[in-house]
Coordinates of C-alpha atoms in Angstrom, one line a residue:
M3 CA -26.0 19.2 -9.0
R4 CA -28.3 18.0 -6.3
R5 CA -27.8 20.2 -3.2
S6 CA -29.4 17.5 -1.0
L7 CA -26.4 15.3 -1.7
I8 CA -23.7 17.8 -2.6
G9 CA -23.6 20.5 0.0
G10 CA -22.3 22.1 3.1
C11 CA -22.7 22.7 6.9
H12 CA -23.7 25.5 9.2
K13 CA -21.4 25.8 12.2
H14 CA -17.6 26.4 12.2
F15 CA -15.2 27.8 14.7
K16 CA -17.1 31.1 14.8
P17 CA -20.8 31.7 14.0
H18 CA -20.2 34.4 11.4
H19 CA -18.4 32.0 8.9
L20 CA -21.2 32.1 6.4
R21 CA -19.7 32.1 3.0
A22 CA -16.7 31.1 0.9
V23 CA -14.2 33.7 -0.3
S24 CA -11.9 32.9 -3.2
C25 CA -8.2 33.2 -2.7
R26 CA -8.2 35.5 -5.7
F27 CA -10.0 38.2 -3.6
L28 CA -8.1 37.8 -0.3
S29 CA -5.8 40.5 1.0
N30 CA -2.7 39.4 2.9
N31 CA -4.4 39.9 6.3
E32 CA -7.9 38.5 5.4
Q33 CA -8.8 35.1 6.7
P34 CA -10.7 32.7 4.5
R35 CA -14.2 32.0 5.6
M36 CA -15.5 28.4 5.7
P37 CA -18.6 27.6 3.6
P38 CA -21.8 27.2 5.6
C39 CA -23.1 23.8 6.8
D40 CA -26.5 23.0 8.2
F41 CA -25.3 20.0 10.2
I42 CA -24.7 20.3 13.9
P43 CA -22.6 17.5 15.5
E44 CA -23.5 15.8 18.7
K45 CA -21.7 16.8 21.8
Y46 CA -18.7 14.6 22.4
E47 CA -19.1 12.6 25.7
S48 CA -16.6 9.8 25.4
L49 CA -13.0 9.4 26.7
P50 CA -11.1 12.6 27.4
Y51 CA -8.4 13.5 24.9
E52 CA -5.5 12.8 27.4
R53 CA -7.0 9.4 28.2
V54 CA -7.3 8.5 24.5
M55 CA -3.6 9.5 23.9
D56 CA -2.6 7.4 27.0
I57 CA -4.4 4.3 25.7
R58 CA -2.9 4.8 22.2
N59 CA 0.6 5.0 23.6
K60 CA 0.2 2.0 25.8
N61 CA -2.1 -0.4 24.0
L62 CA -1.9 0.3 20.3
S63 CA 1.1 -0.6 18.1
I64 CA 3.8 2.1 17.6
A65 CA 3.5 1.3 13.9
L66 CA 0.1 3.1 13.9
S67 CA 1.4 6.6 13.2
T68 CA -0.8 9.7 13.6
Y69 CA -1.1 12.9 11.6
Y70 CA -0.1 16.2 13.1
K71 CA 2.0 17.3 16.1
K72 CA -1.2 17.2 18.2
P73 CA -3.3 14.4 16.6
I74 CA -7.0 15.2 15.9
L75 CA -9.5 13.3 17.9
L76 CA -12.3 12.9 15.4
H77 CA -15.9 12.5 16.7
Q78 CA -18.3 12.8 13.8
G79 CA -18.5 13.2 10.0
H80 CA -21.0 14.7 7.6
M81 CA -20.4 14.6 3.8
Q82 CA -17.2 16.5 3.1
W83 CA -16.8 17.6 6.7
V84 CA -15.4 16.0 9.9
F85 CA -15.7 17.3 13.5
D86 CA -13.3 16.9 16.4
H87 CA -14.1 16.3 20.0
E88 CA -14.3 20.0 20.6
G89 CA -16.7 20.6 17.8
R90 CA -14.2 22.2 15.4
R91 CA -15.1 21.6 11.8
Y92 CA -12.6 20.5 9.1
L93 CA -12.9 20.2 5.3
D94 CA -11.6 16.7 4.7
L95 CA -9.5 16.8 1.5
I96 CA -8.0 13.4 1.9
G97 CA -11.3 11.5 2.6
G98 CA -10.0 8.9 5.1
I99 CA -7.0 8.3 2.7
V100 CA -9.1 8.3 -0.4
T101 CA -11.7 6.0 1.1
V102 CA -14.8 8.2 1.7
S103 CA -16.1 8.5 -1.8
V104 CA -19.7 9.8 -1.6
G105 CA -19.4 11.6 1.7
H106 CA -19.0 10.9 5.4
C107 CA -22.1 9.2 6.8
H108 CA -23.9 9.6 3.5
P109 CA -27.6 9.3 4.3
K110 CA -28.4 6.8 1.6
V111 CA -25.5 4.5 2.5
T112 CA -26.2 4.9 6.2
E113 CA -29.8 4.0 5.8
A114 CA -29.1 0.9 3.6
A115 CA -26.6 -0.3 6.2
K116 CA -29.0 0.1 9.1
K117 CA -31.8 -1.8 7.2
Q118 CA -29.4 -4.7 6.4
M119 CA -28.0 -4.7 9.9
S120 CA -31.5 -5.3 11.3
R121 CA -32.0 -8.1 8.9
L122 CA -28.8 -10.2 8.5
W123 CA -25.4 -9.1 9.6
H124 CA -23.3 -11.9 8.4
T125 CA -23.3 -15.2 6.6
T126 CA -20.5 -16.6 4.6
N127 CA -20.8 -17.1 0.8
I128 CA -21.4 -20.9 1.2
Y129 CA -25.1 -19.8 1.5
L130 CA -27.1 -17.7 -1.0
H131 CA -28.1 -14.3 0.1
S132 CA -29.6 -11.6 -2.3
P133 CA -27.3 -8.7 -1.5
I134 CA -24.1 -10.2 -3.0
H135 CA -25.9 -11.3 -6.1
E136 CA -27.6 -8.0 -6.6
Y137 CA -24.3 -6.2 -6.1
A138 CA -22.4 -8.5 -8.4
E139 CA -24.7 -7.8 -11.3
K140 CA -24.8 -4.1 -10.6
L141 CA -21.0 -3.7 -10.2
T142 CA -19.9 -5.9 -13.2
S143 CA -22.4 -4.0 -15.5
R144 CA -20.1 -1.0 -15.1
L145 CA -17.1 -2.8 -16.4
P146 CA -16.3 -3.3 -20.1
G147 CA -15.9 -6.5 -22.2
K148 CA -15.5 -9.8 -20.5
L149 CA -14.8 -8.3 -17.0
K150 CA -17.8 -9.9 -15.4
V151 CA -16.7 -12.3 -12.7
L152 CA -16.5 -10.9 -9.1
Y153 CA -14.5 -12.0 -6.1
M154 CA -15.1 -9.9 -2.9
T155 CA -12.5 -9.4 -0.3
N156 CA -11.9 -7.0 2.6
S157 CA -9.1 -4.7 1.7
G158 CA -7.1 -3.3 -1.2
S159 CA -4.0 -5.3 -0.2
E160 CA -6.0 -8.5 -0.1
A161 CA -7.5 -7.7 -3.5
N162 CA -4.1 -7.1 -5.1
D163 CA -2.7 -10.2 -3.3
L164 CA -5.5 -12.3 -4.9
A165 CA -5.0 -10.7 -8.4
M166 CA -1.3 -11.5 -8.3
F167 CA -2.1 -15.1 -7.3
M168 CA -4.6 -15.4 -10.1
A169 CA -2.1 -14.0 -12.7
R170 CA 0.4 -16.7 -11.7
L171 CA -2.2 -19.5 -11.7
Y172 CA -3.7 -18.6 -15.0
T173 CA -0.4 -18.0 -17.0
G174 CA 1.6 -20.7 -15.3
N175 CA 4.4 -18.0 -15.1
F176 CA 5.8 -16.3 -12.0
D177 CA 7.4 -12.9 -12.7
L178 CA 5.4 -9.8 -12.1
I179 CA 6.3 -6.2 -13.1
S180 CA 5.3 -3.0 -11.4
L181 CA 6.3 0.7 -11.5
R182 CA 8.7 2.3 -9.1
S183 CA 7.0 4.7 -6.7
G184 CA 3.8 2.6 -7.0
Y185 CA 1.9 1.3 -3.9
H186 CA -0.2 -1.9 -4.0
G187 CA -0.4 -2.9 -0.4
A188 CA 1.6 -4.0 2.6
S189 CA 0.9 -7.8 2.8
P190 CA 3.9 -10.1 2.3
Y191 CA 2.8 -10.8 -1.3
T192 CA 2.0 -7.2 -2.4
L193 CA 5.1 -5.8 -0.8
G194 CA 6.9 -7.3 -3.8
V195 CA 5.1 -4.9 -6.2
T196 CA 5.1 -1.9 -3.8
S197 CA 8.1 0.2 -4.6
H198 CA 8.5 2.5 -1.6
S199 CA 11.3 1.6 0.8
A200 CA 9.4 3.1 3.7
Y201 CA 7.0 0.2 3.5
K202 CA 9.7 -2.5 3.2
P203 CA 10.3 -4.2 6.6
G204 CA 13.7 -5.7 5.6
V205 CA 12.6 -9.3 5.6
A206 CA 12.0 -11.6 2.6
N207 CA 8.8 -10.8 0.7
G208 CA 7.4 -10.7 -2.8
F209 CA 9.6 -13.1 -4.7
G210 CA 9.5 -12.8 -8.5
C211 CA 8.6 -9.1 -8.5
H212 CA 10.5 -6.6 -10.6
S213 CA 10.0 -2.8 -10.8
T214 CA 10.7 -0.5 -13.7
M215 CA 11.3 3.2 -14.0
C216 CA 8.5 5.4 -12.9
P217 CA 7.3 7.4 -16.0
D218 CA 7.0 10.7 -14.1
V219 CA 7.0 13.6 -16.5
F220 CA 7.7 16.1 -13.7
R221 CA 10.4 14.6 -11.6
G222 CA 11.6 11.9 -14.1
I223 CA 14.3 12.1 -16.7
W224 CA 11.9 12.9 -19.5
G225 CA 8.7 14.8 -19.8
G226 CA 7.3 18.2 -20.6
S227 CA 4.3 20.4 -21.0
H228 CA 2.3 18.2 -23.4
C229 CA 2.7 14.8 -22.0
R230 CA -0.1 14.0 -19.5
D231 CA -3.9 13.7 -19.5
S232 CA -4.6 16.6 -17.1
P233 CA -6.0 20.1 -17.3
V234 CA -2.7 21.2 -15.9
Q235 CA 0.6 20.3 -17.5
T236 CA 4.2 20.6 -16.1
T237 CA 6.1 23.8 -16.8
R238 CA 9.0 21.9 -18.2
T239 CA 9.9 22.4 -21.8
C240 CA 8.5 19.6 -23.9
S241 CA 10.5 17.9 -26.6
C242 CA 7.4 16.2 -28.1
S243 CA 6.6 16.8 -31.8
P244 CA 2.9 17.0 -32.9
G245 CA 1.2 13.7 -32.7
S246 CA 3.9 12.0 -30.7
C247 CA 5.3 11.9 -27.1
D248 CA 9.1 11.6 -26.8
A249 CA 8.8 11.0 -23.1
K250 CA 6.5 8.1 -23.6
D251 CA 8.8 6.5 -26.1
R252 CA 11.8 6.9 -23.8
Y253 CA 10.0 5.4 -20.8
I254 CA 8.8 2.5 -22.9
E255 CA 12.4 1.8 -23.8
Q256 CA 13.2 1.6 -20.1
F257 CA 10.3 -0.7 -19.7
K258 CA 11.6 -3.0 -22.4
E259 CA 15.0 -3.0 -20.8
T260 CA 13.6 -4.2 -17.5
L261 CA 11.8 -7.0 -19.3
D262 CA 15.0 -7.9 -21.2
T263 CA 17.3 -7.8 -18.2
S264 CA 15.4 -8.4 -15.0
A265 CA 12.5 -10.7 -15.7
A266 CA 11.9 -14.1 -17.3
K267 CA 11.0 -14.4 -20.9
K268 CA 7.5 -15.4 -19.9
L269 CA 5.6 -13.2 -17.5
A270 CA 2.7 -13.7 -15.1
G271 CA 1.6 -10.0 -15.3
F272 CA 1.9 -6.3 -14.8
I273 CA 0.2 -4.3 -12.1
A274 CA -0.2 -0.5 -12.2
E275 CA -2.5 2.2 -10.9
P276 CA -4.0 4.4 -13.6
I277 CA -2.8 7.4 -11.5
M278 CA -0.4 6.7 -8.6
G279 CA -2.0 7.4 -5.3
V280 CA 0.5 7.0 -2.4
G281 CA 3.2 7.8 -5.0
G282 CA 1.9 11.3 -5.2
A283 CA -0.8 11.5 -7.9
I284 CA 1.8 10.7 -10.6
Q285 CA 0.5 10.6 -14.1
Y286 CA 2.2 8.8 -17.0
P287 CA 2.8 10.1 -20.5
K288 CA -0.2 9.6 -22.7
G289 CA 0.0 6.2 -24.4
F290 CA 2.5 4.7 -22.0
L291 CA 0.1 2.3 -20.3
K292 CA -1.3 1.1 -23.6
E293 CA 2.1 0.2 -25.0
A294 CA 3.1 -1.4 -21.7
Y295 CA 0.1 -3.6 -21.8
Q296 CA 1.0 -4.7 -25.3
L297 CA 4.5 -5.6 -24.2
I298 CA 3.3 -7.6 -21.2
R299 CA 0.8 -9.6 -23.2
A300 CA 3.4 -10.4 -25.9
R301 CA 5.3 -12.2 -23.2
G302 CA 2.3 -14.2 -22.0
G303 CA 1.4 -12.0 -19.1
I304 CA -1.9 -10.4 -18.1
C305 CA -2.6 -6.8 -17.0
I306 CA -3.9 -5.8 -13.6
A307 CA -5.4 -2.3 -13.1
D308 CA -5.2 -1.3 -9.4
E309 CA -8.3 1.0 -9.1
V310 CA -8.2 1.1 -5.3
Q311 CA -7.9 4.9 -5.5
T312 CA -8.8 5.9 -9.0
G313 CA -12.1 4.0 -9.4
F314 CA -15.8 4.9 -9.0
G315 CA -15.7 8.1 -11.0
R316 CA -13.0 9.9 -9.1
T317 CA -11.1 10.9 -12.3
G318 CA -14.3 12.6 -13.6
S319 CA -14.1 11.8 -17.3
H320 CA -14.6 8.0 -16.7
F321 CA -15.9 5.6 -14.1
W322 CA -12.6 3.7 -14.1
G323 CA -9.1 5.1 -14.3
F324 CA -7.9 2.6 -16.8
Q325 CA -10.5 3.9 -19.3
T326 CA -8.6 7.2 -19.4
H327 CA -5.7 5.3 -21.0
D328 CA -7.8 3.5 -23.6
V329 CA -7.0 0.1 -22.2
T330 CA -8.9 -2.9 -20.9
P331 CA -7.1 -4.9 -18.2
D332 CA -7.5 -8.6 -17.6
I333 CA -8.1 -8.1 -13.8
V334 CA -9.4 -5.0 -12.0
T335 CA -8.8 -4.6 -8.2
M336 CA -10.8 -2.1 -6.2
A337 CA -11.2 -1.1 -2.5
K338 CA -11.4 2.2 -0.5
G339 CA -14.2 4.2 -2.2
I340 CA -16.0 1.0 -3.1
G341 CA -17.6 1.0 0.4
N342 CA -17.3 4.7 1.4
G343 CA -15.3 3.6 4.4
F344 CA -16.9 0.2 5.0
P345 CA -14.2 -2.5 5.0
M346 CA -14.7 -4.2 1.6
A347 CA -12.8 -4.7 -1.6
A348 CA -13.2 -6.6 -4.9
V349 CA -11.4 -8.3 -7.8
V350 CA -13.2 -8.5 -11.1
T351 CA -11.8 -10.6 -14.0
T352 CA -12.9 -12.7 -16.9
E353 CA -14.5 -16.1 -16.8
E354 CA -11.5 -17.7 -18.4
I355 CA -9.1 -16.4 -15.7
S356 CA -11.6 -17.1 -13.0
N357 CA -11.9 -20.8 -14.1
S358 CA -8.2 -21.3 -13.6
F359 CA -8.5 -20.2 -10.0
A360 CA -10.8 -23.2 -9.4
Q361 CA -7.8 -25.5 -9.2
A362 CA -8.1 -25.3 -5.4
L363 CA -10.7 -24.4 -2.9
H364 CA -10.9 -20.6 -2.4
F365 CA -12.8 -19.3 0.6
N366 CA -13.1 -15.9 2.2
T367 CA -15.0 -15.7 5.4
F368 CA -16.1 -12.1 5.3
G369 CA -15.7 -11.3 1.6
G370 CA -19.1 -10.4 0.1
N371 CA -21.0 -10.5 3.4
P372 CA -24.5 -9.1 3.4
M373 CA -23.4 -5.8 5.0
A374 CA -20.6 -5.2 2.6
A375 CA -22.7 -6.0 -0.5
T376 CA -25.5 -3.8 0.7
V377 CA -23.2 -0.9 1.4
G378 CA -21.4 -1.3 -2.0
S379 CA -24.7 -1.2 -3.8
A380 CA -25.9 1.9 -2.0
V381 CA -22.6 3.6 -2.8
L382 CA -23.1 3.0 -6.6
D383 CA -26.6 4.4 -6.3
A384 CA -25.3 7.5 -4.4
I385 CA -22.7 8.1 -7.1
D386 CA -25.5 8.1 -9.7
E387 CA -28.1 10.1 -7.8
G388 CA -25.6 12.7 -6.8
D389 CA -24.0 13.0 -10.3
L390 CA -20.7 12.6 -8.4
Q391 CA -18.6 11.5 -11.4
N392 CA -19.5 14.8 -13.1
N393 CA -18.9 16.7 -9.9
C394 CA -15.4 15.3 -9.9
K395 CA -14.9 16.5 -13.4
L396 CA -16.2 20.0 -12.8
V397 CA -15.0 20.7 -9.3
G398 CA -11.8 18.8 -9.8
T399 CA -10.9 20.7 -12.9
Y400 CA -11.7 24.0 -11.1
L401 CA -9.5 23.0 -8.2
L402 CA -6.6 22.0 -10.4
L403 CA -6.7 25.3 -12.3
E404 CA -6.9 27.4 -9.1
M405 CA -3.9 25.5 -7.6
A406 CA -2.0 26.0 -10.9
K407 CA -2.4 29.8 -10.4
L408 CA -0.6 29.3 -7.0
R409 CA 2.1 27.2 -8.7
D410 CA 2.8 30.1 -11.1
K411 CA 3.0 32.5 -8.1
F412 CA 5.1 30.5 -5.7
E413 CA 8.6 29.2 -6.3
N414 CA 8.0 26.3 -3.8
I415 CA 5.0 24.8 -5.6
G416 CA 6.8 22.7 -8.3
D417 CA 3.9 20.9 -9.9
V418 CA 0.1 20.6 -9.8
R419 CA -1.3 17.5 -11.4
G420 CA -4.1 15.1 -11.6
K421 CA -7.5 14.5 -13.0
G422 CA -10.9 14.9 -11.4
L423 CA -10.5 14.8 -7.7
M424 CA -7.3 12.8 -7.8
I425 CA -4.8 15.6 -7.3
G426 CA -1.2 16.1 -6.2
I427 CA 0.7 19.3 -5.3
E428 CA 4.4 18.6 -5.3
M429 CA 6.5 21.0 -3.2
V430 CA 10.1 21.8 -4.0
T431 CA 12.9 24.0 -2.8
D432 CA 13.0 25.7 -6.2
K433 CA 11.5 25.0 -9.6
E434 CA 14.9 24.8 -11.4
T435 CA 16.4 22.0 -9.4
R436 CA 13.1 20.4 -8.4
Q437 CA 14.7 19.3 -5.1
P438 CA 12.0 18.0 -2.7
L439 CA 10.9 20.4 0.0
P440 CA 12.2 18.9 3.3
T441 CA 9.6 17.2 5.5
Q442 CA 10.0 19.7 8.3
E443 CA 9.1 22.6 6.0
M444 CA 6.3 20.6 4.4
N445 CA 4.9 20.1 7.9
L446 CA 4.7 23.9 8.5
I447 CA 2.3 24.3 5.6
W448 CA 0.4 21.1 6.4
E449 CA -0.1 22.0 10.1
D450 CA -1.2 25.5 9.3
C451 CA -3.8 24.2 6.8
K452 CA -5.1 22.0 9.6
D453 CA -5.2 24.8 12.1
N454 CA -7.4 26.7 9.7
G455 CA -9.8 24.0 8.9
V456 CA -8.4 22.0 5.9
L457 CA -7.1 18.5 6.1
L458 CA -4.6 17.4 3.5
G459 CA -2.8 14.1 2.9
K460 CA 0.9 13.7 2.1
G461 CA 2.7 11.3 -0.2
G462 CA 5.2 10.8 -2.9
L463 CA 8.5 9.0 -2.8
Y464 CA 10.0 11.9 -0.9
N465 CA 6.9 12.7 1.1
N466 CA 6.8 16.2 -0.5
T467 CA 3.5 16.0 -2.3
F468 CA 0.2 17.2 -0.8
R469 CA -2.5 14.7 -1.7
I470 CA -6.0 16.0 -2.4
K471 CA -8.6 13.3 -2.8
P472 CA -11.7 14.4 -1.0
P473 CA -15.2 13.0 -0.8
M474 CA -16.6 13.4 -4.3
C475 CA -19.4 15.7 -3.1
I476 CA -17.2 18.8 -2.4
T477 CA -18.3 22.1 -4.0
K478 CA -16.6 25.0 -5.8
E479 CA -17.2 27.0 -2.6
D480 CA -15.2 24.4 -0.7
V481 CA -12.5 24.7 -3.3
D482 CA -12.3 28.5 -2.9
F483 CA -12.0 28.1 0.9
A484 CA -9.3 25.4 0.6
V485 CA -7.2 27.2 -2.0
A486 CA -7.3 30.4 0.1
V487 CA -6.2 28.5 3.2
F488 CA -3.4 26.8 1.3
Q489 CA -2.3 30.1 -0.1
N490 CA -2.2 31.7 3.3
A491 CA -0.2 28.7 4.7
V492 CA 2.4 29.0 1.9
N493 CA 2.7 32.8 2.5
K494 CA 3.1 32.2 6.2
Y495 CA 5.8 29.5 5.6
L496 CA 7.7 31.9 3.3
E497 CA 7.5 34.7 5.9
T498 CA 8.8 32.3 8.6
K499 CA 11.6 31.2 6.3
S500 CA 12.7 34.7 5.5
R501 CA 13.2 35.7 9.1

């Protein structure tokens, strides 16, 4: 592990915070100590906090919600850390909603962007420029088989929108299948395959899209302690016999029923995340996605892997999430971590599918601009040089196992799941009923973690899953600190509840 690229900082809330202390060694009254960091943020000299809030309330859409009762005014970032306007340091365990892959302001990516900015900011792809061609070759070399043709876009929603369009053009069919609880974007097209009512505006969108039962082995009807590809399994009793998965077979039957009752005999395609992101890091039974792909292809459809959150080594064992399911999709969409926070996305497909898209003129003004291609290329280099995929495997597994110890200790931690640094912690009222922990109670834990220097995401259909998807450069010391903070927050919540 290269300490130059995977490391910490120097200042925190108090100067004596010099080392990490594992939750395993904390007494009830002992406060976790944040790992050291040798980065000192610049002094904040911009708009006062009150002025920022006033502008937000008056001039930005009310639809732009903020985290926390008192929103954080972020000023600067460095690798796995972010700093607010008062200089307080936070361990960022949600990475700009799974977007900061190699680290905030990673030096290699930042330097590449600066050099390209001084040379050529923008030109459309009607002209040749070397960055997009260098990047196309570098990115597609990491994909298997015939997945060699690249289309660059600007966001995950746009990439999925384009993939859906391609599927319909290529097959000549219209119906698309997705999984309930999945999220694929909020554009009018992608809302059809997004299965969260919170994102549905109540107007017509996404015609020809059908959802099928989410194969969730924790909250779903079937599943148990041998069903998923994770270092941590559910605590539910498993009905699987050796060499088979009963839950997988039952969810596949539901999948077949959806195809037989809700969709046309011929399909355009199927879109799924290898591990659900917004849905709460839900993992499917082993073998489910492989059989689902076979069923879709038997009906003339193609398979789309939404790698917006799982791609670029985050799962640890593989560079792409779909590889953990032993499948090869026909189209792969990617965004978020592809640019480490720079607005870019991509669709990769086969030459055959790509050729069908040439029926009409396709043009994207900003897709594949010199800045995006340069940043994307530097991100790939940073992943390799920092050995970040392996770091996801080692540190992610450690984090999962440490959180599993807390699950076994606390009645309100229902499930710990995930792979690599794609992790979900589902909170419940009790393990027997698996009733979701109410939002107000979730927020007590969430806010307390923030107050003690750890930023978590939230998600899941019932918004009761803490999402942990940090920059891929975090260390075991960071994990010890985060787990200790989380343990203290749960303890404090339980004490408050018992009063």
